[in-house]
Coordinates of C-alpha atoms and ligand atoms in Angstrom, one line a residue:
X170 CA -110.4 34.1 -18.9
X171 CA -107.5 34.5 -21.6
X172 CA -105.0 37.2 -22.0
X173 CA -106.8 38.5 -25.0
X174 CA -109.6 39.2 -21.9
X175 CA -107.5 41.1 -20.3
X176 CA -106.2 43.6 -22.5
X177 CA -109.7 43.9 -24.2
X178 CA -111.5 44.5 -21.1
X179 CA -111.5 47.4 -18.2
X180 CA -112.4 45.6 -15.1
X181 CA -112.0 48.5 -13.4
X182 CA -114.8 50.7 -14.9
X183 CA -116.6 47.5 -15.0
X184 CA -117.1 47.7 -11.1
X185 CA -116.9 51.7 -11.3
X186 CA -113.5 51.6 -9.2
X187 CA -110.3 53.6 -9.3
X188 CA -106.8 51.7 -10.5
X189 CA -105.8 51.8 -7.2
X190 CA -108.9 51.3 -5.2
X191 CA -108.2 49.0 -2.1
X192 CA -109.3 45.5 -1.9
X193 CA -112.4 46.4 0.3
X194 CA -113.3 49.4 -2.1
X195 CA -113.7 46.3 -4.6
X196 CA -115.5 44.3 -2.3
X197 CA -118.1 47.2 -1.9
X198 CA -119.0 48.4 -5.0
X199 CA -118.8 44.8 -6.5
X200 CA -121.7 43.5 -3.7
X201 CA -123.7 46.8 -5.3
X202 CA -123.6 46.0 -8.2
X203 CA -123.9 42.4 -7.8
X204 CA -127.2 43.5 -5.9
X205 CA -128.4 46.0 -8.4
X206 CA -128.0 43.2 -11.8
X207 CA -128.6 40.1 -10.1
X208 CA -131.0 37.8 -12.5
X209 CA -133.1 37.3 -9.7
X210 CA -134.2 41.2 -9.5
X211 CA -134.2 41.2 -13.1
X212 CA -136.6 38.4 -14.5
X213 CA -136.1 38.4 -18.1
X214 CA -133.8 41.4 -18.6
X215 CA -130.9 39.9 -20.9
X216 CA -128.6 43.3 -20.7
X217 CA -129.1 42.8 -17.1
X218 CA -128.3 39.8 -17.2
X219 CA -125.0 40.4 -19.5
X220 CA -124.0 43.3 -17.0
X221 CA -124.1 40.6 -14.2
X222 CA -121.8 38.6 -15.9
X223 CA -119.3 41.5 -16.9
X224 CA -119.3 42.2 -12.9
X225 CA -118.8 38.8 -12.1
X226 CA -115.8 38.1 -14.1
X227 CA -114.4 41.6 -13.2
X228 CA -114.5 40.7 -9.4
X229 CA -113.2 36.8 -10.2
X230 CA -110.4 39.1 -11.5
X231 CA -109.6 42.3 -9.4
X232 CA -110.6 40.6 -6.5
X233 CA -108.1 38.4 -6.3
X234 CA -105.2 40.2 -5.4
X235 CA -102.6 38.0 -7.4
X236 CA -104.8 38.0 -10.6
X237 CA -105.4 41.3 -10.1
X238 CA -101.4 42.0 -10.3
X239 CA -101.3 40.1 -13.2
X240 CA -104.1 41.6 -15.2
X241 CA -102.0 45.5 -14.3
X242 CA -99.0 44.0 -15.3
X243 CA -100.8 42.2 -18.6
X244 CA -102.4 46.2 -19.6
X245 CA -99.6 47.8 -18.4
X246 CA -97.7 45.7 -21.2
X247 CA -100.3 47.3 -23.9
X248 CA -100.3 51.0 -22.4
X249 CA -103.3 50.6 -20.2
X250 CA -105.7 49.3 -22.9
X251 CA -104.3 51.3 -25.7
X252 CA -103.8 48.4 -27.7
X253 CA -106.9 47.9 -30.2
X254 CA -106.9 44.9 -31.9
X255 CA -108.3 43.7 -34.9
X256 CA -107.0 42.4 -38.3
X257 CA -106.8 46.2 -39.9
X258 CA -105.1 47.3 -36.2
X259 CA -106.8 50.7 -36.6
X260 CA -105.9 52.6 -34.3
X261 CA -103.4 50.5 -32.5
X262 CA -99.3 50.4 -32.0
X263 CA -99.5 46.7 -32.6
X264 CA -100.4 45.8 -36.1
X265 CA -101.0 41.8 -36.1
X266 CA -104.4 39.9 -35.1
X267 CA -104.9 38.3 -31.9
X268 CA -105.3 34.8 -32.8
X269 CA -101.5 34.8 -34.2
X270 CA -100.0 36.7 -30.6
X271 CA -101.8 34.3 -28.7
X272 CA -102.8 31.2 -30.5
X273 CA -99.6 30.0 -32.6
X274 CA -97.6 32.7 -33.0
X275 CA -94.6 30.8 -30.9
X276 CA -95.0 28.5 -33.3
X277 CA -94.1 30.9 -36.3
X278 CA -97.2 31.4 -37.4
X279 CA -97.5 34.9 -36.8
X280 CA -95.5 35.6 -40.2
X281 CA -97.3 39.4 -40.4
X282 CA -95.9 40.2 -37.1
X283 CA -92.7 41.0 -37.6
X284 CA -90.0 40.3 -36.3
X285 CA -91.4 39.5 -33.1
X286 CA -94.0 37.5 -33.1
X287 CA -92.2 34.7 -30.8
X288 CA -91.2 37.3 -29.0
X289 CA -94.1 38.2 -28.0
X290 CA -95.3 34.7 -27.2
X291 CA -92.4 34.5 -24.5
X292 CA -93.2 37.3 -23.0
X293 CA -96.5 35.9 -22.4
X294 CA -95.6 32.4 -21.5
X295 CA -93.4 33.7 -18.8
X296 CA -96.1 36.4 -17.8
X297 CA -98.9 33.8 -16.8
X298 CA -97.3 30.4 -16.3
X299 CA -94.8 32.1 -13.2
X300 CA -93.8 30.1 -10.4
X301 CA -95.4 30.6 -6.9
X302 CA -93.5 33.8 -5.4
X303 CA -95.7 36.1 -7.8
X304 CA -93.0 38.9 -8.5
X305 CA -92.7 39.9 -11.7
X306 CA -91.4 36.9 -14.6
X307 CA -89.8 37.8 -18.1
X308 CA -87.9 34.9 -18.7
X309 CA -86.6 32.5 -16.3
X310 CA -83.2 32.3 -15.8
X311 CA -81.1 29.7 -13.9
X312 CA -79.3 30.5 -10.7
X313 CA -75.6 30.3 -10.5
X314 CA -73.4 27.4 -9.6
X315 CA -71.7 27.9 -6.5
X316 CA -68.5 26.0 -5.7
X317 CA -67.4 25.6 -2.2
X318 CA -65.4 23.7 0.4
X319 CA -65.6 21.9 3.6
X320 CA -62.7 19.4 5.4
X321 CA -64.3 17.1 7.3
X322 CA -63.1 14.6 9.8
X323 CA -61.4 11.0 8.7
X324 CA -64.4 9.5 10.3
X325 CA -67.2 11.7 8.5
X326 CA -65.6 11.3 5.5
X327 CA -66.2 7.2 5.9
X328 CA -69.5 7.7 7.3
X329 CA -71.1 10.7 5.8
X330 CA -71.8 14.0 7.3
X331 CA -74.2 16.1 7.5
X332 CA -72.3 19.6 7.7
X333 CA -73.7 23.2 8.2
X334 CA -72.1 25.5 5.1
X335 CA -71.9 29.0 4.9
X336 CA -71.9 30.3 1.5
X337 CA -73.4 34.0 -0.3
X338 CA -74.6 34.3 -3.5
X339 CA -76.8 36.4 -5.5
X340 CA -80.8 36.2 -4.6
X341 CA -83.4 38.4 -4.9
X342 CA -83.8 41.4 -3.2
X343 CA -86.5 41.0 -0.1
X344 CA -86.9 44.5 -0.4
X345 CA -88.1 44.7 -4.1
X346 CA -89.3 40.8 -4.5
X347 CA -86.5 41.0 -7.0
X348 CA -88.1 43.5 -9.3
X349 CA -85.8 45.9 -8.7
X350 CA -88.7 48.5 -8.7
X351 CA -89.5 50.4 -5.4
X352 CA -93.3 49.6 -5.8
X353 CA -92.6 45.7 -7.1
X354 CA -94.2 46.8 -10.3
X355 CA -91.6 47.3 -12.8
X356 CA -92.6 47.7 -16.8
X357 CA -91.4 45.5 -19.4
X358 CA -88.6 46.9 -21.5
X359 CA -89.9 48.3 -24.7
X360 CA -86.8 47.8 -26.5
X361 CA -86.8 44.0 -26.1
X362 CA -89.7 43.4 -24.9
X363 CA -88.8 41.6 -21.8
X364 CA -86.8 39.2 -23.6
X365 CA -83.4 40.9 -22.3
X366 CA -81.7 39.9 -25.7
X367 CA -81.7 42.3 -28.8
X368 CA -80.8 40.8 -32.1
X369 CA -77.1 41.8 -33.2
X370 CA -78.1 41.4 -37.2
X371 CA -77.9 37.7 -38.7
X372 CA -76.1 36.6 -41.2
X373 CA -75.5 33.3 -42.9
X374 CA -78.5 31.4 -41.5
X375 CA -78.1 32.4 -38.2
X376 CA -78.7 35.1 -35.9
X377 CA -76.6 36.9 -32.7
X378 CA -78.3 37.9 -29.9
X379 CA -76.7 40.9 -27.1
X380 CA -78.0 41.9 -23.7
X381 CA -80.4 44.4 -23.9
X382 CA -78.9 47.8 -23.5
X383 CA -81.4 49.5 -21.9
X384 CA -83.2 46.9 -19.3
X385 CA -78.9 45.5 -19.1
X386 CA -80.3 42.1 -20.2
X387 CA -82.9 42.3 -17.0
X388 CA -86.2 43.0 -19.8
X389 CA -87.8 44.8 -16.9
X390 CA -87.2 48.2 -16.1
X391 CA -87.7 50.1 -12.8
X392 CA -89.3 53.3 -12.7
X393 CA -88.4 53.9 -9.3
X394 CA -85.3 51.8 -8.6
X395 CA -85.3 50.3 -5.6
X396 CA -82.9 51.7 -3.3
X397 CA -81.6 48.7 -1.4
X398 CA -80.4 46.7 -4.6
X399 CA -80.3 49.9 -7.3
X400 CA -82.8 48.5 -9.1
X401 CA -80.8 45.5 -10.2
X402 CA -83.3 43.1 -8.2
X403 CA -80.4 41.4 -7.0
X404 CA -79.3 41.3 -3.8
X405 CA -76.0 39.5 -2.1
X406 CA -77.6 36.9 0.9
X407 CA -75.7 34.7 2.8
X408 CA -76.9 31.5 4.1
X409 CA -76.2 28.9 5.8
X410 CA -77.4 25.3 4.8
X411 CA -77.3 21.8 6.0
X412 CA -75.6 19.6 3.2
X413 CA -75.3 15.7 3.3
X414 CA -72.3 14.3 2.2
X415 CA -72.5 10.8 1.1
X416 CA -70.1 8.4 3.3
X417 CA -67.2 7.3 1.4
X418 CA -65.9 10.8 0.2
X419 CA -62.4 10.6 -0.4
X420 CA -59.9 13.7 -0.2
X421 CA -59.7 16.5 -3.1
X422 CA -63.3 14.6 -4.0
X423 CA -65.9 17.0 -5.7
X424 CA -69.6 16.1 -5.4
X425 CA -72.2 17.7 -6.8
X426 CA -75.3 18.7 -5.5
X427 CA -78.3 19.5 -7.6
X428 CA -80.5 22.7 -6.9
X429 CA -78.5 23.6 -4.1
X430 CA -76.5 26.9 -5.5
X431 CA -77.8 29.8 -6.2
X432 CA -81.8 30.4 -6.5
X433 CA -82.9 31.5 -9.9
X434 CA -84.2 34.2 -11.6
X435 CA -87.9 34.9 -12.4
X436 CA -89.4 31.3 -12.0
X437 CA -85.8 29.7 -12.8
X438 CA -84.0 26.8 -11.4
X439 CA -81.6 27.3 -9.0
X440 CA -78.2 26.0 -9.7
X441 CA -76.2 23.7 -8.2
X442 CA -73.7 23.3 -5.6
X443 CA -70.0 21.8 -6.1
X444 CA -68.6 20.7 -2.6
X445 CA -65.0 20.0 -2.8
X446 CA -64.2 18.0 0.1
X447 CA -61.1 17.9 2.3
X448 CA -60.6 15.0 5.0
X449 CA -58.6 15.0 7.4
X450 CA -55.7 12.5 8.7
X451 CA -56.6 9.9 10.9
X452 CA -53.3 8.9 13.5
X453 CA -54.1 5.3 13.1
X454 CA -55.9 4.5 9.2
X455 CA -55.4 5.2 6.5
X456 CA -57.0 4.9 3.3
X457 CA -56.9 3.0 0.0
X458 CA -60.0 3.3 -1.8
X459 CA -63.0 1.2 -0.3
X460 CA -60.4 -0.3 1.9
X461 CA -59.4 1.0 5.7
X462 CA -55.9 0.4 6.3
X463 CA -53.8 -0.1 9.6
X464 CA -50.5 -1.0 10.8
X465 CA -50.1 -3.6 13.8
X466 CA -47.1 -3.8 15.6
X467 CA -46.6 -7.8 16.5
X468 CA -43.8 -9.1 18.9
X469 CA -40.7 -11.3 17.3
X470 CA -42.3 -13.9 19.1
X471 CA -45.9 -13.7 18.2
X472 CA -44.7 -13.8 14.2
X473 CA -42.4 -16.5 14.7
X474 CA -44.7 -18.6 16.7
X475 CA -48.3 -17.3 15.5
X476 CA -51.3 -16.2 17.5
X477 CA -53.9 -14.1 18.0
X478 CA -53.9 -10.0 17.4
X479 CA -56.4 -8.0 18.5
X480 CA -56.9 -4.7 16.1
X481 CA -58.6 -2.0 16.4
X482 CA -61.3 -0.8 13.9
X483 CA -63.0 2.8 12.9
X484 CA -65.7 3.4 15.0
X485 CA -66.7 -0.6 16.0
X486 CA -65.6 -3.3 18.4
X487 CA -62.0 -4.8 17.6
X488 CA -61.4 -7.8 15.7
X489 CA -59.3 -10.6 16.6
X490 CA -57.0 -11.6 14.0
X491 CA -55.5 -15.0 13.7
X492 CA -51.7 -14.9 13.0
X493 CA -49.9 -17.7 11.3
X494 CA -47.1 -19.5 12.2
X495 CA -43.6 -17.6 10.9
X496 CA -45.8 -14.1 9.5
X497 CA -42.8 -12.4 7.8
X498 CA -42.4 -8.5 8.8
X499 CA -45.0 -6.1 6.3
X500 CA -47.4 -9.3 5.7
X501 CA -51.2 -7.7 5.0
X502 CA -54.1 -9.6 6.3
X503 CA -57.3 -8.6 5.4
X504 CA -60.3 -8.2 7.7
X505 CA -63.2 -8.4 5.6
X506 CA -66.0 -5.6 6.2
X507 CA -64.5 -3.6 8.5
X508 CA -63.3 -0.7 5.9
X509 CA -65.2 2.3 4.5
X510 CA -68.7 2.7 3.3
X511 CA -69.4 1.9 -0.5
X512 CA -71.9 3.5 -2.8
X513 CA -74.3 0.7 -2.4
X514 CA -74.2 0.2 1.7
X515 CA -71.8 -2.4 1.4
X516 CA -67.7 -1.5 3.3
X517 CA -65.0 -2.4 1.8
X518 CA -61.6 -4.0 4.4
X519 CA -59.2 -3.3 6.8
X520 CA -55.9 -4.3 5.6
X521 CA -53.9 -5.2 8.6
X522 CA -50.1 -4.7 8.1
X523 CA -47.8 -6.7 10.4
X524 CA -44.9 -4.4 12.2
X525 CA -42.5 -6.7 14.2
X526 CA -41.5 -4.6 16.3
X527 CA -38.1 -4.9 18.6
X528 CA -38.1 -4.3 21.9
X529 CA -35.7 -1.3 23.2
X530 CA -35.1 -2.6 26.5
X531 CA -35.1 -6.4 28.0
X532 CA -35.9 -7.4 31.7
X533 CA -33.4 -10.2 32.9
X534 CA -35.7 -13.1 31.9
X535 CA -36.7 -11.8 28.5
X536 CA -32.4 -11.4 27.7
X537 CA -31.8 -14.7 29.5
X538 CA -34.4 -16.2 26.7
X539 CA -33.1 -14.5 23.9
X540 CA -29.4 -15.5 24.8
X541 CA -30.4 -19.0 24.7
X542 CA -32.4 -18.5 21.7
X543 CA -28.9 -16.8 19.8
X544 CA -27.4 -19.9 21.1
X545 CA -29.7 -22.3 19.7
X546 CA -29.3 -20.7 16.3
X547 CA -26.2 -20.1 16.2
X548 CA -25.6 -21.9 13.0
X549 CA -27.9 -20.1 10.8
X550 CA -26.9 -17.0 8.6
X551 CA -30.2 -14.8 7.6
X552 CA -27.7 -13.4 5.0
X553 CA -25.9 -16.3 4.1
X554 CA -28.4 -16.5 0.1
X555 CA -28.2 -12.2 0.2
X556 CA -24.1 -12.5 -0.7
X557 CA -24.7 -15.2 -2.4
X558 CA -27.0 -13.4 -4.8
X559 CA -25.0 -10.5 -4.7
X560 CA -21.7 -12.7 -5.7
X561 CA -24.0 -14.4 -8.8
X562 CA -25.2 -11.3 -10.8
Ligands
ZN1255 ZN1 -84.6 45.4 -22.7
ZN1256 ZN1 -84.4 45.8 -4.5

């Protein structure tokens, strides 16, 4: 069945129905009819047998309640089968043969159409190829991009999350089906013939384009604008969603995520999401890049005489770290592995900082110790080379 079907034919007088006879009124008088023509009862009989075919294809039609819509929507286009066509377009509004509006004419071949002949052929495309929510289709348009924001935890942020986020935007009404019409059967602009756009005047080779005045760029207009959204078809809807953020997100980080914004318009993508992620502090690492980072405090002892650290890591068992003979104060060890989550699966390190740290109090022994310890020393001067170099430059 092609477009050019259903302008030409009335389905409804076909099957002897009103417009807006209900689905079972349809049923009815097709089984009648189907009964009354069938080849069967009429051996022979060609015009029968035509009749039976016309009745067919009218029920394969208006019984099917989304066809059906589309067919009303596809005459209501040409003023309820007011359009005649034909290449001398007697009688008619339209003045161009069928084979150019619906064969080529997107391809420019429809040169005696006018200035719309491709026009035309969008309307159509988007008309019969719409998507699956069967509201009304112009042109598709994408949906917007949303930008949002979410601070997540240091750990999430080295993990990934998956976080719930709030956000509104701009869908289509539920009361309308976004066609902004109170009966979800809105006509298609005349002016612009559903493209939204109206040519500005051209000059030098190319042409302008404006919103539509009267559909305001829409290329539908609502007899009886829906009250809930005005007739815009729009309505505001908030949502919450469950987004994945990859593990290794670093602060002030934007990611993107694709189809997740705002739902499109007639058959359109929807757009996509921009996340910009906060994370927060963590009291014991920090963060440089794929690396983890982490400050230990070792005694004098342990970095004059070496040994073994334990240190803790994010979210696993601690590691052990073996500490060299005479580790000067600030030293960075690495422990390999143990640092945030890369692209690819792999982590990066922990670099381990060494923090000598002083004790603030001594207990007899301990000062006994480090009195014979000054003693023992007593000859070297830790500053002796510093004046030295100070004397020199
Ligand atoms: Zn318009
Ligand atoms: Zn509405």
């Amino acid at each position: 069945m092609s477009t050019k079907d259903f302008i030409e034919k009335d389905y409804y007088k076909v099957l002897g129905v009103p417009k807006d006879a209900t689905e079972a009124e349809i049923k009815k008088a097709y089984r009648k009819l189907a009964r009354e023509f069938h080849p069967d009862a009429n051996k022979g009989n060609t015009k029968a047998e035509e009749r039976f075919k016309e009745i067919s294809e009218a029920n394969d039609v208006l019984g099917d309640p989304k066809k059906r819509k589309e067919y009303d929507e596809a005459r209501a286009l040409f003023g309820n089968g007011g359009f005649r066509p034909g290449p001398g377009g007697a009688g008619g509004s339209f003045n161009f043969d069928l084979g150019d509006l619906f064969g080529g004419g997107a391809q420019g071949q429809g040169q005696g159409a006018g200035g719309f002949g491709g026009g035309l052929g969008d309307v159509f495309g988007g008309l019969f190829n719409r998507g699956s929510s069967g509201t009304t289709r112009v042109q598709p348009r994408r949906g917007q991009d949303i930008d949002t924001e979410v601070t997540l935890s240091f750990t999430e942020a080295i993990e990934g999350a998956t976080v719930p986020l709030r956000m509104s935007s701009q869908a289509p009404c539920k009361a309308c089906s976004g066609t902004g019409d109170a009966n979800g059967n809105p006509r298609v602009c005349p002016t612009c013939v559903g493209t939204g756009q109206v040519a500005r005047g051209s000059g030098g080779g190319f042409s302008l384009t404006d919103p539509c005045p009267d559909c305001k760029g829409r290329g539908l207009i609502a007899e009886n604008p829906c009250e809930i959204c005005k007739g815009s078809g729009r309505a505001k809807s908030s949502r919450t969603m469950q987004v994945r953020i990859p593990a290794g997100v670093s602060d002030g980080q934007r990611i993107r995520l694709r189809g997740k914004g705002a739902p499109g318009e007639r058959g359109g993508p929807a757009g996509d999401l921009y996340v910009t992620v906060h994370v927060a502090t963590h009291p014991v690492f920090g963060r440089k890049g794929d690396n983890l980072t982490v400050t230990v405090p070792v005694t004098f002892s342990e970095a004059a005489l070496g040994g073994e650290v334990r240190v803790p890591t994010l979210g696993g068992p601690a590691v052990t770290l073996k500490l060299p003979p005479g580790t000067p104060n600030g030293r960075t060890m690495r422990a390999r592995g143990k640092g945030a989550v890369r692209k690819d699966g792999t982590r990066g390190d922990l670099l381990v900082t060494v923090e000598v740290s002083v004790p603030t109090e001594l207990s007899g022994k301990a000062r006994d110790a480090l009195e014979a310890y000054r003693e023992a020393t007593v000859g070297e001067d830790p500053r002796a080379e510093l004046f030295q170099a100070a004397k020199g430059a």
